[in-house]
Short mmCIF file of C-alpha atoms in Angstrom, two decimals:
data_model
loop_
_atom_site.label_atom_id
_atom_site.label_comp_id
_atom_site.label_asym_id
_atom_site.label_seq_id
_atom_site.Cartn_x
_atom_site.Cartn_y
_atom_site.Cartn_z
CA ASP A 1 -2.50 96.49 100.56
CA ALA A 2 -6.01 95.13 99.09
CA GLY A 3 -4.65 91.69 98.09
CA VAL A 4 -6.14 90.24 95.16
CA THR A 5 -9.66 91.37 94.31
CA GLN A 6 -12.15 89.78 91.84
CA SER A 7 -15.43 90.74 90.76
CA PRO A 8 -17.87 90.19 90.92
CA THR A 9 -18.55 87.61 93.44
CA HIS A 10 -21.43 85.72 92.13
CA LEU A 11 -22.98 85.26 88.71
CA ILE A 12 -25.72 83.42 87.43
CA LYS A 13 -25.61 82.96 83.51
CA THR A 14 -28.06 81.00 81.07
CA ARG A 15 -26.33 78.46 78.52
CA GLY A 16 -24.97 79.89 75.49
CA GLN A 17 -24.15 83.10 77.09
CA GLN A 18 -20.91 84.82 77.12
CA VAL A 19 -19.14 85.83 80.75
CA THR A 20 -16.57 88.37 81.95
CA LEU A 21 -14.66 88.01 85.30
CA ARG A 22 -12.30 90.40 86.47
CA CYS A 23 -9.41 90.43 88.68
CA SER A 24 -6.75 93.17 90.06
CA PRO A 25 -3.40 91.38 91.34
CA LYS A 26 -1.89 92.06 94.62
CA SER A 27 0.33 95.34 94.46
CA GLY A 28 3.66 94.57 93.13
CA HIS A 29 2.55 91.61 91.03
CA ASP A 30 3.11 91.28 87.32
CA THR A 31 1.98 87.95 86.63
CA VAL A 32 -1.98 86.64 86.76
CA SER A 33 -3.15 82.97 86.48
CA TRP A 34 -6.74 81.84 86.52
CA TYR A 35 -8.09 78.63 87.89
CA GLN A 36 -11.21 76.87 87.81
CA GLN A 37 -12.70 74.79 90.90
CA ALA A 38 -15.25 72.36 90.66
CA LEU A 39 -17.16 71.30 93.57
CA GLY A 40 -15.13 68.58 95.67
CA GLN A 41 -11.97 69.16 93.59
CA GLY A 42 -9.01 71.06 93.56
CA PRO A 43 -8.23 74.17 91.61
CA GLN A 44 -7.38 73.41 87.86
CA PHE A 45 -5.02 75.73 85.88
CA ILE A 46 -6.54 77.60 82.90
CA PHE A 47 -3.81 80.20 81.66
CA GLN A 48 -1.38 82.67 82.84
CA TYR A 49 -0.62 86.19 81.75
CA TYR A 50 2.55 88.00 82.13
CA GLU A 51 3.32 91.27 80.12
CA GLU A 52 -0.25 91.40 78.53
CA GLU A 53 0.60 88.03 76.70
CA GLU A 54 -0.62 84.61 77.60
CA ARG A 55 2.20 82.54 78.43
CA GLN A 56 0.84 79.16 79.53
CA ARG A 57 -2.54 77.25 78.98
CA GLY A 58 -3.94 74.39 80.44
CA ASN A 59 -6.37 72.01 79.31
CA PHE A 60 -9.33 74.22 78.41
CA PRO A 61 -11.12 74.63 75.31
CA ASP A 62 -10.61 77.91 73.09
CA ARG A 63 -14.24 79.09 74.66
CA PHE A 64 -11.82 80.23 77.35
CA SER A 65 -10.04 83.55 76.82
CA GLY A 66 -8.36 86.14 78.55
CA HIS A 67 -6.61 89.45 78.60
CA GLN A 68 -3.83 91.32 80.63
CA PHE A 69 -3.98 95.04 81.05
CA PRO A 70 -0.82 97.41 81.61
CA ASN A 71 -1.72 97.96 84.95
CA TYR A 72 -1.36 93.88 85.48
CA SER A 73 -5.05 93.56 85.72
CA SER A 74 -6.74 90.83 84.13
CA GLU A 75 -10.09 89.35 82.43
CA LEU A 76 -11.09 86.04 81.99
CA ASN A 77 -13.84 85.47 79.14
CA VAL A 78 -15.96 82.25 78.53
CA ASN A 79 -18.26 81.90 75.47
CA ALA A 80 -20.90 79.59 74.65
CA LEU A 81 -21.45 78.79 78.40
CA LEU A 82 -22.05 75.25 79.12
CA LEU A 83 -23.59 73.86 82.45
CA GLY A 84 -20.30 72.13 83.26
CA ASP A 85 -18.76 75.57 83.46
CA SER A 86 -20.52 76.06 86.76
CA ALA A 87 -17.65 76.40 89.07
CA LEU A 88 -15.54 78.61 91.32
CA TYR A 89 -13.11 80.90 89.29
CA LEU A 90 -10.08 81.99 90.77
CA CYS A 91 -7.54 84.42 89.93
CA ALA A 92 -4.05 84.38 91.33
CA SER A 93 -1.19 86.71 91.14
CA SER A 94 2.60 86.32 91.80
CA LEU A 95 5.80 87.71 90.61
CA LYS A 96 7.16 86.52 87.49
CA GLN A 97 10.85 86.46 88.91
CA GLY A 98 11.52 83.72 91.60
CA ARG A 99 9.79 81.05 93.61
CA THR A 100 7.02 83.20 95.36
CA GLU A 101 3.90 81.85 96.47
CA ALA A 102 0.76 82.70 94.38
CA PHE A 103 -1.95 84.85 96.24
CA PHE A 104 -5.66 84.28 95.61
CA GLY A 105 -8.62 86.20 95.21
CA GLN A 106 -11.96 85.17 96.97
CA GLY A 107 -12.99 83.78 93.67
CA THR A 108 -16.19 84.29 91.48
CA ARG A 109 -19.12 81.79 91.75
CA LEU A 110 -20.26 81.15 88.41
CA THR A 111 -23.51 79.45 87.79
CA VAL A 112 -24.79 78.36 84.64
CA VAL A 113 -28.47 77.36 84.18
CA ASP B 1 -3.83 61.97 84.91
CA GLN B 2 -3.92 63.35 88.65
CA GLN B 3 -0.18 64.15 89.47
CA VAL B 4 -0.92 65.38 93.06
CA LYS B 5 -2.99 63.32 95.17
CA GLN B 6 -4.50 63.86 98.48
CA ASN B 7 -5.99 60.53 99.48
CA SER B 8 -8.06 61.33 102.61
CA PRO B 9 -11.06 63.42 101.74
CA SER B 10 -11.44 64.44 105.57
CA LEU B 11 -9.97 64.39 108.71
CA SER B 12 -11.35 64.94 112.27
CA VAL B 13 -9.21 65.73 114.99
CA GLN B 14 -9.35 66.94 118.79
CA GLU B 15 -8.39 70.42 119.88
CA GLY B 16 -4.85 70.17 121.08
CA ARG B 17 -3.87 67.36 119.35
CA ILE B 18 -1.76 66.88 116.37
CA SER B 19 -3.16 67.10 112.55
CA ILE B 20 -1.41 65.10 109.98
CA LEU B 21 -2.58 65.77 106.20
CA ASN B 22 -0.74 63.86 103.48
CA CYS B 23 0.02 64.38 100.00
CA ASP B 24 1.60 62.13 97.06
CA TYR B 25 2.86 63.23 93.78
CA THR B 26 3.93 61.27 90.79
CA ASN B 27 5.97 63.62 88.71
CA SER B 28 9.71 63.54 89.71
CA MET B 29 10.25 66.82 88.13
CA PHE B 30 8.30 68.74 90.74
CA ASP B 31 10.82 70.43 93.21
CA TYR B 32 8.58 72.75 95.25
CA PHE B 33 5.44 72.45 96.86
CA LEU B 34 2.99 74.42 98.61
CA TRP B 35 0.03 73.95 101.25
CA TYR B 36 -2.94 76.34 100.76
CA LYS B 37 -5.67 76.63 103.38
CA LYS B 38 -9.36 77.36 102.12
CA TYR B 39 -12.15 78.69 103.98
CA PRO B 40 -15.75 78.89 102.55
CA ALA B 41 -16.68 81.63 100.48
CA GLU B 42 -12.82 82.69 100.40
CA GLY B 43 -9.89 82.07 98.32
CA PRO B 44 -7.03 79.59 99.27
CA THR B 45 -4.57 81.54 101.36
CA PHE B 46 -0.88 80.32 101.41
CA LEU B 47 0.47 78.48 104.51
CA ILE B 48 3.79 77.16 104.03
CA SER B 49 6.31 75.91 101.23
CA ILE B 50 8.97 73.58 100.66
CA SER B 51 11.59 73.02 98.33
CA SER B 52 13.34 69.56 97.21
CA ILE B 53 16.65 70.69 98.70
CA LYS B 54 15.03 70.40 102.05
CA ASP B 55 13.04 67.83 103.87
CA LYS B 56 11.41 69.88 106.34
CA ASN B 57 10.30 73.48 106.74
CA GLU B 58 8.67 74.94 109.95
CA ASP B 59 6.57 78.02 110.30
CA GLY B 60 5.27 78.37 114.04
CA ARG B 61 2.60 75.51 114.34
CA PHE B 62 2.80 74.34 111.08
CA THR B 63 5.64 71.99 109.70
CA VAL B 64 6.01 70.30 106.11
CA PHE B 65 7.92 67.17 105.72
CA LEU B 66 9.19 66.15 102.29
CA ASN B 67 10.20 62.54 101.29
CA LYS B 68 11.45 62.86 97.69
CA SER B 69 12.23 59.04 97.34
CA ALA B 70 8.48 58.33 98.27
CA LYS B 71 7.23 61.29 96.38
CA HIS B 72 5.27 61.85 99.59
CA LEU B 73 4.74 65.23 101.52
CA SER B 74 3.06 66.02 104.76
CA LEU B 75 1.82 69.02 106.78
CA HIS B 76 1.74 68.73 110.45
CA ILE B 77 -0.45 71.23 112.67
CA VAL B 78 0.45 71.35 116.39
CA PRO B 79 -1.26 71.81 118.41
CA SER B 80 -4.37 71.94 116.29
CA GLN B 81 -6.97 74.47 117.00
CA PRO B 82 -10.67 74.90 116.06
CA GLY B 83 -9.82 77.94 113.73
CA ASP B 84 -7.55 75.36 111.67
CA SER B 85 -10.71 73.94 110.53
CA ALA B 86 -10.79 74.48 106.62
CA VAL B 87 -9.87 72.60 103.24
CA TYR B 88 -6.41 72.20 102.96
CA PHE B 89 -4.96 71.91 99.56
CA CYS B 90 -1.55 70.46 98.69
CA ALA B 91 0.27 71.91 95.47
CA ALA B 92 2.97 71.63 93.39
CA LEU B 93 4.82 74.40 91.24
CA ALA B 94 5.23 72.88 87.57
CA GLU B 95 7.79 74.86 85.66
CA LEU B 96 6.66 75.36 82.02
CA GLU B 97 8.23 76.46 78.94
CA TYR B 98 7.02 80.26 79.65
CA GLY B 99 5.73 80.35 83.08
CA ASN B 100 4.58 78.13 85.46
CA LYS B 101 1.36 76.68 87.16
CA LEU B 102 0.25 74.99 90.43
CA VAL B 103 -1.02 71.63 90.31
CA PHE B 104 -3.31 71.02 93.16
CA GLY B 105 -4.54 67.95 94.94
CA ALA B 106 -8.35 67.50 95.79
CA GLY B 107 -8.03 68.81 99.24
CA THR B 108 -8.45 67.43 102.53
CA ILE B 109 -11.44 68.84 104.89
CA LEU B 110 -10.08 69.12 108.21
CA ARG B 111 -12.40 69.46 111.20
CA VAL B 112 -10.93 70.31 114.74
CA LYS B 113 -13.28 69.51 117.55
CA SER B 114 -13.12 71.40 120.54
#
């Protein structure tokens, strides 16, 4: 079981550009959530996908969007990048039903210059 | 509005002794809590969880205590080992209308000295 995999691991982008981050959930998991972790802070919830739809959204602007595919994998897109978007982006997978722990990927370190 | 707080940014403990990491929350609707450990360049890994119907949950060297009236939980690691050196995050599961999310504290850096 490969667990949650994210790609790429590191990325450098210029202000104003767009970026796409990818996530494959743990085998058997049907729900994917995305978190942003700024330096020195805990992860902050961006949104959650289930059955290919965004089910819940945190306090992030519309520049942040996502997608979930039929195989449960997911993408996070960020448009019009700002310097403040520099952070570690974490993908977590879980089961919709029941209270099971979320499994996290290793994250994508995004640097906006 | 920080609903989950870890007020100690760092903690240093001697190998073999007990490590106690604390966490406070403000939302009385939270009833399921988790602890995650994070090494540099890795994602958070699940350690242990506790439901509000319990006041203690134990898994090997790790024990989590929950005091609902005080809205406080703590993670005890006994005995502490150098490999336990990492950032520890306390999280509460927030049940939302169409899903859920984890609300994290800012983390505590634990250093176990050998």
